[in-house]
Tab-separated table of C-alpha atoms in Angstrom:
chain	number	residue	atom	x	y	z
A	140	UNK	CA	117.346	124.496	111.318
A	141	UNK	CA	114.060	123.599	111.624
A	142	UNK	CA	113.208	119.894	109.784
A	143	UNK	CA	110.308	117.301	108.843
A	144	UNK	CA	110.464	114.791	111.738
A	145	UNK	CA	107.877	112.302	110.281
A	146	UNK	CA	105.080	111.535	108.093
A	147	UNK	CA	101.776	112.875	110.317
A	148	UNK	CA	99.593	111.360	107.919
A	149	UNK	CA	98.514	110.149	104.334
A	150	UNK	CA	95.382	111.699	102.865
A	151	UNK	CA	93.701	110.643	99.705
A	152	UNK	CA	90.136	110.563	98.079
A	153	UNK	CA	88.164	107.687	97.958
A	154	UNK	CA	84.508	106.995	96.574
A	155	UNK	CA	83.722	105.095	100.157
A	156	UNK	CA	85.996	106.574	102.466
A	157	UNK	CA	84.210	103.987	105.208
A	158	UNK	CA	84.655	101.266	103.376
A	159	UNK	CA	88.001	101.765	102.145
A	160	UNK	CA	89.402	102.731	105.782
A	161	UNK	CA	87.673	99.385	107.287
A	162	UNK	CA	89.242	97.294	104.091
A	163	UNK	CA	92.647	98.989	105.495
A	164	UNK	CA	91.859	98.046	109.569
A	165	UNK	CA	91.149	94.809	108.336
A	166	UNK	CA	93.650	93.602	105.852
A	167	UNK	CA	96.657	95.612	106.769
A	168	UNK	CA	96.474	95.858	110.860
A	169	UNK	CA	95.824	100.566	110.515
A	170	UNK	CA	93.581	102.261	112.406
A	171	UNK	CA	90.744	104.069	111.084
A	172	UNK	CA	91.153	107.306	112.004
A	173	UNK	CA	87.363	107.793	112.976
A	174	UNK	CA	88.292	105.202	115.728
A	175	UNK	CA	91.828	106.022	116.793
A	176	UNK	CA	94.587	107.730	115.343
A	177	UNK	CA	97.444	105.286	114.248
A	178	UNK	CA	100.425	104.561	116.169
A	179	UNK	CA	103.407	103.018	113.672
A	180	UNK	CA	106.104	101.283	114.763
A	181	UNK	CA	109.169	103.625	114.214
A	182	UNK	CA	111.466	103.034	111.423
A	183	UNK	CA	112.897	103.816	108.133
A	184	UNK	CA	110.815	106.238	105.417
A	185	UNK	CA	111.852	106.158	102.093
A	186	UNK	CA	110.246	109.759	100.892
A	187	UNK	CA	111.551	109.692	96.778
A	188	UNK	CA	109.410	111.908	93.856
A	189	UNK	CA	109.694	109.416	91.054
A	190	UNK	CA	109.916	110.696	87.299
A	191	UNK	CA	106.222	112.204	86.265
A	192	UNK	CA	106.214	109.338	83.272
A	193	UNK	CA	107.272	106.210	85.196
A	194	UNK	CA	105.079	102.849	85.105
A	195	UNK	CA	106.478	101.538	88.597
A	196	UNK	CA	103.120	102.797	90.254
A	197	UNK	CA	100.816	101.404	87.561
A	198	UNK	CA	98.494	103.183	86.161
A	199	UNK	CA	99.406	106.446	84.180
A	200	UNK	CA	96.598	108.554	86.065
A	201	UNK	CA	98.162	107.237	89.681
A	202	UNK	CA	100.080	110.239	91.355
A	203	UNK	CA	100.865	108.163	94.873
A	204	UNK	CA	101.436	104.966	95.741
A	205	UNK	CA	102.199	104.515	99.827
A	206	UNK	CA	104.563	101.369	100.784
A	207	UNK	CA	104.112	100.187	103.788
A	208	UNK	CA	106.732	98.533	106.193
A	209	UNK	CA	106.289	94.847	107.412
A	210	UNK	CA	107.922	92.958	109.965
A	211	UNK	CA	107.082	89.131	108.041
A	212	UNK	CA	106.042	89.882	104.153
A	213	UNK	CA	105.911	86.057	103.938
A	214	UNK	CA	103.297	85.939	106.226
A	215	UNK	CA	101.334	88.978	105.420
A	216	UNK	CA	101.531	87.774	101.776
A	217	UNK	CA	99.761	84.841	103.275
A	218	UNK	CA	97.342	86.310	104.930
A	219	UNK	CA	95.907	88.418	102.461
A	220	UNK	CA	96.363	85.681	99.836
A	221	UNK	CA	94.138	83.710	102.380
A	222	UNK	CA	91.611	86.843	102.351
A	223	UNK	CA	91.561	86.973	98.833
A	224	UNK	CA	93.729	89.802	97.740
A	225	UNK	CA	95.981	89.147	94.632
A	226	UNK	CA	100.288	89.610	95.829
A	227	UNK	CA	102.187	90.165	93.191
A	228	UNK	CA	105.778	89.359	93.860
A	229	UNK	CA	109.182	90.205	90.922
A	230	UNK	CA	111.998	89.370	91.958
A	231	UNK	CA	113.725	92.495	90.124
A	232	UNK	CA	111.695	94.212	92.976
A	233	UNK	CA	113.984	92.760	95.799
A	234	UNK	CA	117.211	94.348	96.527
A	235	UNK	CA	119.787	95.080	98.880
A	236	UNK	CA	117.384	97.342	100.915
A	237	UNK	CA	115.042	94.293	101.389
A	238	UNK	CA	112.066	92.606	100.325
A	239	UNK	CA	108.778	93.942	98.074
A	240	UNK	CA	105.260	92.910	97.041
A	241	UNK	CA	102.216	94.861	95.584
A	242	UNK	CA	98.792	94.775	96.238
A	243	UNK	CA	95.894	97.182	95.110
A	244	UNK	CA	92.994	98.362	97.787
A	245	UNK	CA	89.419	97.768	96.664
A	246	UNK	CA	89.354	101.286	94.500
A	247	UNK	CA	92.465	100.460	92.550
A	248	UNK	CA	95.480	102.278	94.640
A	249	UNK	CA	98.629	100.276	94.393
A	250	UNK	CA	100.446	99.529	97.952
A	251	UNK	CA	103.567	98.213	98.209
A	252	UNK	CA	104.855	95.662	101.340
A	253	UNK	CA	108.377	96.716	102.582
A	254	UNK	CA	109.851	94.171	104.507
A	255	UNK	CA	113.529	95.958	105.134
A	256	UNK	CA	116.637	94.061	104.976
A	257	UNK	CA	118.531	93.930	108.452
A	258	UNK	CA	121.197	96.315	109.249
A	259	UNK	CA	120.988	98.000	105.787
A	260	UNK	CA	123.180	101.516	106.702
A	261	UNK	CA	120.028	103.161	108.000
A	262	UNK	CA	117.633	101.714	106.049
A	263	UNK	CA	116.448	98.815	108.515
A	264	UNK	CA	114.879	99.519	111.914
């Protein structure tokens, strides 16, 4: 049977699409795709539809909210702490599948850090 074999891109509107897409070169390390197209590291994807009324992703108007896979969330959280851009850390958050924080892009769109737990059946690279 034919199947998904990845994620071949995240698309989402954006009052300054330029800006926003050099915020995310900057801060977070991904190309913008006017440059290059981004090559990820290959890993775990958690793809899960969450209940239409939960508050996890913040605001009640947010549909999305991408989470992005580190390799060090200490020091990324230090590095964009260092730029300027509130963390927020809980440790209810962390689990047995690894390691969280949130941050929120210049127009208000939460992203969540993933740093995965090692050898986490499946879950960690």
């Amino acid at each position: 049977m034919a199947k998904v074999t990845g994620i071949g891109g995240v698309f989402f509107r954006a009052r300054d699409p330029q800006a926003l897409a050099a915020w995310y070169e900057k801060h977070l390390g991904i190309d913008d795709l006017q440059k290059s197209v981004w090559a990820q590291d290959a890993g775990s994807t958690i793809f899960g539809p969450f209940a239409h009324d939960t508050d996890y992703f913040g605001r009640a108007e947010q549909q999305w909210m991408i989470n992005f896979r580190v390799d060090d969330l200490d020091a990324m959280m230090a590095k964009l702490k260092a730029d300027g851009i509130a963390v927020e850390t809980r440790t209810e958050w962390d689990s047995e599948v690894g390691r969280f924080c949130r941050i929120h892009d210049p127009e208000g769109n939460p992203i969540e850090l993933w740093e995965p737990a090692k050898n986490v059946d499946g879950l960690a690279d």
